Tab-separated table of C-alpha atoms in Angstrom:
chain	number	residue	atom	x	y	z
A	1	MET	CA	48.721	-14.767	-14.595
A	2	GLY	CA	51.209	-11.939	-15.097
A	3	THR	CA	50.057	-10.039	-12.045
A	4	GLN	CA	50.769	-13.018	-9.836
A	5	GLN	CA	54.334	-13.271	-11.100
A	6	CYS	CA	54.912	-9.606	-10.436
A	7	SER	CA	53.169	-9.483	-7.067
A	8	PRO	CA	54.852	-8.666	-3.739
A	9	ARG	CA	55.208	-11.231	-1.026
A	10	LEU	CA	51.915	-11.341	0.879
A	11	GLY	CA	52.412	-14.303	3.176
A	12	LEU	CA	51.619	-14.034	6.880
A	13	ASP	CA	55.077	-13.688	8.388
A	14	ASP	CA	56.938	-11.680	11.030
A	15	SER	CA	56.835	-8.557	8.877
A	16	ALA	CA	53.090	-8.265	9.542
A	17	ALA	CA	53.916	-7.270	13.103
A	18	GLU	CA	55.834	-4.254	11.757
A	19	SER	CA	53.152	-3.279	9.251
A	20	ILE	CA	50.801	-0.321	9.530
A	21	TYR	CA	47.038	-0.753	9.428
A	22	LEU	CA	45.780	0.730	6.150
A	23	LYS	CA	42.512	2.579	6.656
A	24	HIS	CA	39.654	2.026	4.238
A	25	VAL	CA	39.809	5.539	2.794
A	26	SER	CA	43.543	5.105	2.177
A	27	ARG	CA	42.766	1.897	0.299
A	28	ILE	CA	40.397	3.847	-1.948
A	29	LYS	CA	43.136	6.446	-2.466
A	30	HIS	CA	45.475	3.678	-3.612
A	31	GLU	CA	42.750	2.440	-5.960
A	32	ILE	CA	42.366	5.900	-7.519
A	33	TYR	CA	46.112	6.198	-8.014
A	34	THR	CA	46.624	2.732	-9.478
A	35	ARG	CA	43.497	2.779	-11.652
A	36	TYR	CA	44.536	6.063	-13.177
A	37	LEU	CA	48.091	4.793	-13.536
A	38	GLY	CA	46.770	1.799	-15.495
A	39	ALA	CA	44.767	4.079	-17.816
A	40	TRP	CA	47.703	6.489	-18.141
A	41	LEU	CA	50.150	3.725	-19.054
A	42	ALA	CA	47.747	2.108	-21.521
A	43	ILE	CA	46.953	5.361	-23.341
A	44	LEU	CA	50.466	6.790	-23.527
A	45	SER	CA	52.107	3.489	-24.455
A	46	ARG	CA	50.353	3.796	-27.843
A	47	ARG	CA	52.537	6.809	-28.715
A	48	PHE	CA	55.606	6.590	-26.458
A	49	ASP	CA	58.007	3.738	-25.712
A	50	ARG	CA	59.352	5.255	-22.468
A	51	LEU	CA	57.296	6.360	-19.439
A	52	ARG	CA	58.273	7.559	-15.944
A	53	VAL	CA	56.468	7.478	-12.597
A	54	PHE	CA	57.592	9.114	-9.343
A	55	ASP	CA	55.900	8.414	-6.000
A	56	CYS	CA	57.131	11.164	-3.681
A	57	PHE	CA	55.790	9.643	-0.442
A	58	ALA	CA	56.206	5.949	-1.080
A	59	GLY	CA	56.355	4.491	2.446
A	60	ASP	CA	57.759	1.009	2.960
A	61	GLY	CA	54.937	-0.881	1.274
A	62	ARG	CA	54.039	-2.816	4.418
A	63	TYR	CA	50.378	-2.593	5.398
A	64	VAL	CA	47.756	-4.868	6.880
A	65	ASP	CA	43.958	-4.918	6.884
A	66	GLU	CA	41.649	-5.291	9.883
A	67	HIS	CA	42.406	-9.047	9.942
A	68	ARG	CA	46.173	-8.460	9.947
A	69	HIS	CA	46.386	-9.768	6.395
A	70	PRO	CA	49.182	-8.029	4.452
A	71	LEU	CA	48.210	-5.425	1.864
A	72	PRO	CA	50.515	-4.119	-0.881
A	73	GLY	CA	51.578	-0.495	-0.795
A	74	SER	CA	51.239	1.895	-3.721
A	75	PRO	CA	54.741	1.038	-5.083
A	76	GLN	CA	53.954	-2.672	-5.320
A	77	ARG	CA	50.548	-2.029	-6.834
A	78	ALA	CA	52.001	0.387	-9.372
A	79	ILE	CA	54.719	-2.010	-10.515
A	80	SER	CA	52.257	-4.902	-10.806
A	81	ILE	CA	49.988	-2.803	-13.036
A	82	ALA	CA	52.929	-1.660	-15.146
A	83	ARG	CA	53.998	-5.235	-15.735
A	84	ASP	CA	50.633	-6.136	-17.245
A	85	ILE	CA	50.840	-3.127	-19.597
A	86	VAL	CA	54.459	-3.871	-20.565
A	87	GLU	CA	53.562	-7.460	-21.453
A	88	LYS	CA	51.010	-6.171	-23.986
A	89	SER	CA	53.124	-3.309	-25.367
A	90	LYS	CA	56.151	-4.357	-27.386
A	91	GLY	CA	59.169	-2.138	-26.777
A	92	LEU	CA	57.680	-0.237	-23.830
A	93	SER	CA	59.848	0.538	-20.796
A	94	VAL	CA	58.669	2.102	-17.531
A	95	ALA	CA	60.972	3.671	-14.927
A	96	PHE	CA	59.758	4.155	-11.345
A	97	GLY	CA	61.240	6.418	-8.704
A	98	PHE	CA	60.104	6.040	-5.086
A	99	ILE	CA	60.958	8.696	-2.496
A	100	GLU	CA	60.825	7.880	1.214
A	101	GLN	CA	62.157	10.205	3.876
A	102	ASP	CA	62.764	7.561	6.536
A	103	GLN	CA	65.969	5.636	5.808
A	104	MET	CA	64.739	2.456	7.496
A	105	LYS	CA	61.479	2.469	5.548
A	106	ALA	CA	63.379	3.133	2.338
A	107	ASN	CA	65.572	0.089	3.013
A	108	ARG	CA	62.504	-2.059	3.684
A	109	LEU	CA	60.897	-0.846	0.450
A	110	ARG	CA	64.042	-1.794	-1.485
A	111	GLN	CA	63.779	-5.275	0.019
A	112	GLU	CA	60.070	-5.549	-0.824
A	113	LEU	CA	60.592	-4.442	-4.406
A	114	GLY	CA	63.647	-6.625	-4.777
A	115	ASP	CA	61.445	-9.654	-4.071
A	116	MET	CA	59.155	-8.822	-6.991
A	117	LYS	CA	59.743	-10.610	-10.295
A	118	CYS	CA	59.625	-8.068	-13.091
A	119	PRO	CA	60.988	-7.822	-16.638
A	120	ARG	CA	64.014	-5.694	-17.393
A	121	SER	CA	61.768	-3.177	-19.137
A	122	ILE	CA	60.539	-2.091	-15.687
A	123	SER	CA	63.149	-0.370	-13.529
A	124	HIS	CA	62.759	1.122	-10.073
A	125	THR	CA	64.912	3.261	-7.792
A	126	VAL	CA	64.244	4.040	-4.125
A	127	PHE	CA	65.467	7.465	-2.972
A	128	ALA	CA	65.913	8.009	0.762
A	129	GLY	CA	65.557	11.655	1.739
A	130	ASP	CA	63.416	14.758	1.959
A	131	ALA	CA	60.893	14.897	-0.916
A	132	HIS	CA	61.678	18.527	-1.699
A	133	ASN	CA	65.451	18.008	-1.935
A	134	VAL	CA	65.236	14.705	-3.813
A	135	THR	CA	62.735	16.132	-6.299
A	136	GLN	CA	64.978	19.142	-6.941
A	137	ASN	CA	67.831	16.756	-7.749
A	138	ILE	CA	65.557	14.714	-10.015
A	139	LEU	CA	64.586	17.892	-11.870
A	140	LYS	CA	68.252	18.711	-12.503
A	141	VAL	CA	68.586	15.342	-14.221
A	142	LEU	CA	65.297	15.313	-16.135
A	143	LEU	CA	65.063	18.861	-17.486
A	144	PRO	CA	68.232	18.843	-19.635
A	145	LYS	CA	67.396	15.477	-21.231
A	146	PRO	CA	66.254	15.643	-24.864
A	147	GLY	CA	63.051	14.086	-26.092
A	148	ILE	CA	59.647	13.699	-24.477
A	149	VAL	CA	59.092	11.078	-21.797
A	150	PRO	CA	55.604	11.346	-20.225
A	151	THR	CA	55.937	11.493	-16.442
A	152	LEU	CA	53.420	11.045	-13.637
A	153	PHE	CA	54.197	12.397	-10.161
A	154	PHE	CA	52.306	11.357	-7.009
A	155	VAL	CA	52.988	13.997	-4.337
A	156	ASP	CA	51.939	15.076	-0.843
A	157	PRO	CA	53.060	18.728	-0.732
A	158	TYR	CA	52.158	19.342	2.914
A	159	GLY	CA	52.705	16.072	4.750
A	160	HIS	CA	55.948	15.494	2.842
A	161	PRO	CA	56.753	19.121	2.021
A	162	LEU	CA	57.019	19.950	-1.661
A	163	SER	CA	56.478	23.592	-2.549
A	164	ILE	CA	54.104	24.821	-5.236
A	165	PRO	CA	57.010	26.448	-7.156
A	166	VAL	CA	58.615	22.998	-7.410
A	167	MET	CA	55.287	21.506	-8.492
A	168	ARG	CA	55.120	24.092	-11.275
A	169	LYS	CA	58.584	22.986	-12.409
A	170	LEU	CA	57.383	19.384	-12.477
A	171	LEU	CA	54.412	20.367	-14.618
A	172	ALA	CA	56.756	22.240	-16.962
A	173	ILE	CA	58.230	18.892	-18.007
A	174	PRO	CA	56.566	18.004	-21.329
A	175	LYS	CA	53.696	15.531	-20.834
A	176	ALA	CA	53.986	15.683	-17.040
A	177	GLU	CA	51.027	15.216	-14.692
A	178	LEU	CA	50.637	15.524	-10.927
A	179	LEU	CA	48.337	13.602	-8.601
A	180	VAL	CA	48.384	15.625	-5.379
A	181	ASN	CA	47.388	14.419	-1.922
A	182	LEU	CA	46.448	17.698	-0.190
A	183	MET	CA	46.127	17.171	3.571
A	184	TRP	CA	43.299	19.591	4.328
A	185	PHE	CA	42.749	18.423	7.916
A	186	ARG	CA	46.302	19.424	8.864
A	187	ILE	CA	46.228	22.631	6.868
A	188	SER	CA	42.919	23.700	8.445
A	189	MET	CA	44.465	23.364	11.903
A	190	ASP	CA	47.602	25.263	10.869
A	191	LEU	CA	45.970	28.240	9.136
A	192	GLY	CA	45.319	30.031	12.416
A	193	ASN	CA	48.456	28.827	14.190
A	194	PRO	CA	51.302	31.423	14.275
A	195	ASP	CA	53.799	28.634	14.902
A	196	ARG	CA	52.950	27.060	11.526
A	197	ILE	CA	53.229	30.148	9.322
A	198	GLU	CA	56.663	29.136	8.022
A	199	HIS	CA	55.304	25.729	7.009
A	200	LEU	CA	52.592	27.371	4.921
A	201	ASP	CA	55.123	29.862	3.546
A	202	ARG	CA	57.163	26.930	2.332
A	203	LEU	CA	54.132	25.325	0.708
A	204	PHE	CA	53.246	28.396	-1.351
A	205	GLY	CA	56.762	29.770	-1.756
A	206	HIS	CA	55.614	33.175	-0.438
A	207	ARG	CA	53.534	34.785	2.326
A	208	GLN	CA	50.805	36.294	0.143
A	209	TRP	CA	48.538	33.388	1.142
A	210	ASN	CA	48.158	35.134	4.513
A	211	LYS	CA	46.283	38.008	2.800
A	212	GLN	CA	43.689	35.806	1.091
A	213	THR	CA	40.027	35.929	2.107
A	214	PHE	CA	39.882	32.281	3.203
A	215	ASN	CA	41.799	33.295	6.334
A	216	GLN	CA	38.719	35.204	7.512
A	217	MET	CA	36.286	32.405	6.604
A	218	THR	CA	35.096	29.384	8.528
A	219	GLY	CA	33.730	25.935	7.765
A	220	VAL	CA	33.049	24.725	4.243
A	221	ALA	CA	33.453	28.229	2.753
A	222	ARG	CA	37.051	28.417	4.020
A	223	GLU	CA	37.784	24.893	2.787
A	224	GLU	CA	36.512	25.552	-0.725
A	225	ALA	CA	38.219	28.950	-0.948
A	226	PHE	CA	41.546	27.483	0.164
A	227	VAL	CA	41.463	24.625	-2.344
A	228	ASP	CA	40.463	27.055	-5.104
A	229	TYR	CA	43.438	29.245	-4.189
A	230	PHE	CA	45.753	26.228	-4.126
A	231	GLU	CA	44.607	25.262	-7.633
A	232	GLN	CA	45.097	28.843	-8.794
A	233	GLU	CA	48.653	28.909	-7.436
A	234	VAL	CA	49.600	25.655	-9.150
A	235	SER	CA	48.261	27.198	-12.387
A	236	ALA	CA	47.755	24.019	-14.395
A	237	PRO	CA	45.379	24.257	-17.364
A	238	PHE	CA	43.294	21.350	-16.036
A	239	CYS	CA	42.483	20.126	-12.545
A	240	VAL	CA	40.211	17.315	-11.389
A	241	ARG	CA	39.495	17.203	-7.664
A	242	ARG	CA	38.084	14.589	-5.333
A	243	ALA	CA	37.313	15.367	-1.701
A	244	MET	CA	38.100	12.427	0.575
A	245	PRO	CA	36.278	11.991	3.909
A	246	TYR	CA	37.613	10.752	7.180
A	247	SER	CA	37.724	6.984	7.343
A	248	PRO	CA	35.165	5.204	9.578
A	249	GLU	CA	38.072	4.137	11.793
A	250	ASP	CA	38.732	7.818	12.560
A	251	ARG	CA	35.332	8.027	14.319
A	252	VAL	CA	34.853	11.665	13.349
A	253	SER	CA	31.258	12.897	13.683
A	254	PHE	CA	31.626	16.688	13.633
A	255	PRO	CA	29.894	18.235	10.585
A	256	ASP	CA	32.688	20.790	10.106
A	257	LYS	CA	35.226	17.974	9.737
A	258	ARG	CA	33.801	16.217	6.706
A	259	THR	CA	36.902	16.365	4.504
A	260	LYS	CA	40.172	14.797	5.544
A	261	TYR	CA	42.126	15.528	2.374
A	262	TYR	CA	41.777	16.176	-1.341
A	263	LEU	CA	43.125	14.332	-4.328
A	264	LEU	CA	43.895	16.847	-7.072
A	265	HIS	CA	44.985	15.846	-10.557
A	266	PHE	CA	46.851	18.547	-12.487
A	267	SER	CA	47.641	18.272	-16.177
A	268	SER	CA	48.210	20.306	-19.315
A	269	HIS	CA	46.036	18.264	-21.664
A	270	PRO	CA	42.229	17.908	-21.657
A	271	ARG	CA	42.351	14.193	-22.367
A	272	ALA	CA	44.363	13.613	-19.214
A	273	ALA	CA	41.579	15.300	-17.233
A	274	ASN	CA	38.940	13.309	-19.110
A	275	ALA	CA	40.791	10.088	-18.314
A	276	MET	CA	40.926	10.937	-14.607
A	277	LYS	CA	37.290	11.985	-14.173
A	278	PRO	CA	35.760	8.484	-14.479
A	279	VAL	CA	38.387	7.151	-12.058
A	280	MET	CA	37.358	9.783	-9.519
A	281	ARG	CA	33.694	9.066	-10.155
A	282	ARG	CA	34.195	5.354	-9.623
A	283	ALA	CA	35.824	6.148	-6.284
A	284	GLU	CA	32.723	8.129	-5.319
A	285	LYS	CA	30.706	4.893	-5.390
A	286	SER	CA	33.264	3.188	-3.142
A	287	LEU	CA	33.135	6.121	-0.717
A	288	THR	CA	29.340	5.977	-0.611
A	289	GLN	CA	29.496	2.298	0.297
A	290	LEU	CA	32.186	3.033	2.848
A	291	ARG	CA	30.123	5.633	4.693
A	292	GLY	CA	27.384	3.097	5.363
A	293	PRO	CA	24.079	3.803	7.108
A	294	THR	CA	23.615	7.290	8.542
A	295	GLN	CA	23.113	5.970	12.067
A	296	GLN	CA	26.556	4.362	11.933
A	297	LEU	CA	28.371	7.264	10.290
A	298	PRO	CA	26.509	10.477	11.164
A	299	PHE	CA	28.824	12.865	9.320
A	300	GLU	CA	27.819	14.087	5.876
A	301	PHE	CA	30.025	14.100	2.818
A	302	ALA	CA	29.314	15.831	-0.469
A	303	ASP	CA	31.439	17.018	-3.359
A	304	PRO	CA	30.632	20.722	-3.899
A	305	HIS	CA	31.919	20.449	-7.479
A	306	LYS	CA	29.572	17.644	-8.522
A	307	ALA	CA	27.283	18.950	-11.225
A	308	GLY	CA	23.932	17.569	-12.323
A	309	LEU	CA	22.723	16.954	-15.862
A	310	ALA	CA	20.805	20.257	-15.995
A	311	ASP	CA	23.986	22.075	-14.945
A	312	LEU	CA	25.909	20.361	-17.734
A	313	LYS	CA	23.299	21.267	-20.340
A	314	GLY	CA	23.353	24.864	-19.168
A	315	ALA	CA	27.148	24.939	-19.221
A	316	LEU	CA	27.325	23.568	-22.761
A	317	CYS	CA	24.762	25.966	-24.217
A	318	GLY	CA	26.262	28.841	-22.290
A	319	ARG	CA	29.766	27.994	-23.529
A	320	PHE	CA	29.006	27.592	-27.245
A	321	ASP	CA	27.204	30.188	-29.364
A	322	SER	CA	24.355	29.361	-31.708
A	323	GLY	CA	25.752	28.067	-34.982
A	324	THR	CA	28.915	26.594	-33.420
A	325	GLN	CA	29.857	23.211	-34.927
A	326	LEU	CA	32.103	20.838	-33.016
A	327	THR	CA	32.810	17.143	-32.908
A	328	PHE	CA	31.840	15.290	-29.768
A	329	ARG	CA	35.559	14.870	-29.030
A	330	ASP	CA	36.104	18.633	-29.362
A	331	ILE	CA	33.315	19.312	-26.873
A	332	LEU	CA	34.854	16.912	-24.361
A	333	ASP	CA	38.266	18.546	-24.814
A	334	ARG	CA	37.021	22.126	-24.583
A	335	THR	CA	35.028	21.502	-21.404
A	336	ALA	CA	37.409	19.114	-19.644
A	337	ASN	CA	37.421	21.252	-16.492
A	338	LEU	CA	33.754	20.445	-15.888
A	339	PRO	CA	33.296	17.584	-13.380
A	340	ASN	CA	30.998	15.532	-15.627
A	341	VAL	CA	32.029	12.222	-17.170
A	342	GLU	CA	31.561	11.101	-20.768
A	343	PRO	CA	28.256	9.177	-20.364
A	344	GLU	CA	26.702	12.312	-18.852
A	345	TYR	CA	27.806	14.338	-21.878
A	346	ARG	CA	26.136	11.823	-24.168
A	347	ARG	CA	22.897	11.971	-22.225
A	348	ALA	CA	22.965	15.784	-22.007
A	349	LEU	CA	23.550	16.242	-25.746
A	350	LYS	CA	20.837	13.745	-26.665
A	351	GLU	CA	18.400	15.607	-24.416
A	352	LEU	CA	19.417	18.889	-26.047
A	353	GLU	CA	18.846	17.260	-29.422
A	354	PHE	CA	15.334	16.237	-28.353
A	355	GLU	CA	14.752	19.820	-27.162
A	356	ARG	CA	15.986	21.031	-30.575
A	357	LYS	CA	18.747	23.071	-29.020
A	358	VAL	CA	21.427	21.107	-30.852
A	359	GLU	CA	21.573	19.063	-34.045
A	360	ILE	CA	23.721	15.938	-34.266
A	361	ASP	CA	25.174	14.824	-37.587
A	362	ARG	CA	25.970	11.181	-36.884
A	363	ARG	CA	28.950	10.664	-39.167
A	364	GLU	CA	30.350	7.789	-37.086
A	365	SER	CA	27.464	6.503	-34.972
A	366	LYS	CA	24.155	4.998	-35.997
A	367	ARG	CA	20.595	5.969	-35.095
A	368	ASP	CA	20.665	7.626	-31.661
A	369	GLY	CA	24.320	6.921	-30.820
A	370	LEU	CA	27.052	9.495	-30.259
A	371	ASN	CA	30.689	8.896	-31.216
A	372	TYR	CA	33.744	11.140	-31.106
A	373	GLY	CA	33.576	12.130	-34.769
A	374	ASP	CA	29.878	13.069	-34.806
A	375	ILE	CA	29.202	16.773	-35.444
A	376	ILE	CA	27.132	18.752	-32.944
A	377	THR	CA	25.649	22.095	-34.024
A	378	PHE	CA	24.368	24.419	-31.303
A	379	ARG	CA	21.179	26.177	-32.311
A	380	GLN	CA	20.286	28.523	-29.471
A	381	PRO	CA	21.380	29.418	-25.932
A	382	LEU	CA	19.719	27.588	-23.065
A	383	ASN	CA	19.197	30.729	-20.948
A	384	GLY	CA	19.541	29.154	-17.562
A	385	ASN	CA	18.065	25.646	-17.693
A	386	SER	CA	16.904	22.833	-19.917
A	387	SER	CA	13.196	23.219	-19.269
């Protein structure tokens, strides 16, 4: 198999003693990143022959599980996935850039990646240094280059400081997307700490954050208000968010410490958001399994942005006036900022059809199906709910 040829060394050797235990929630984070990367590469390789990926907090790629068995880091996983896509896409090349602040870890990552067998169409460079400074230098190289090369950035703007103004510059690159690891647990501790004001100033690029209402809030209200403000400051047209809980190994049971960090996906195109949403939803199932029985893990975890089917039906009929005609694809694109995934849209529209609130002209599908080219006509507003 191709993935085996392009896999990192995972034998039990002396390096396991130097490896860091990878918590279960971090493993799910890696799954979200690499699953989306696979979808991103597969979709964009149909139109572009060059793609770029930058991991701005790469680590050294040396992890172990609870049995001390080695686990690949995100760089190894990303390259392995890219190799499978490259094998199926003639003429495609993928360039990876991995940033690691610690010089020793950067050297170890170079060694790990050097041991991987990959085709020449996959290149990788390890940058040792501060994420903010290295990214600024990368921008100086990328921005003047002609042509469009879709680029995906994986960043941790607080743990490995990268300011929002720099993130906006990254998003200004044509076809660029950001997957952001926002360390809420650290930020929540720092918001009321005078000694950390400069750190937050650096994150936002200004001190106006100190005048926002979330500073006077507590608990979940403060958390939601802060993340909303963060999204607003980044100012991307589309954002998909996934709250990530503490891992069971953290043994956190306080109800006001439900969220450890957020994964936020920023993009300028609705189909990028629609590609990420099912990846985030799939992770939700893994997180549910991870939490286990209530008596073992007493803390609660819920995504405040998860919407039900009735909410989706209300949103659709509230968004589109009576008489509006759109393809199913257009509806998905125009409402990409809603948290719902495609199967939920299909179910919601079929229910609205049964309720005679929409008509579906099945130009591509048969019987009761629903394909992208089918025409949906909205007949009347829902006025609050689907009942």
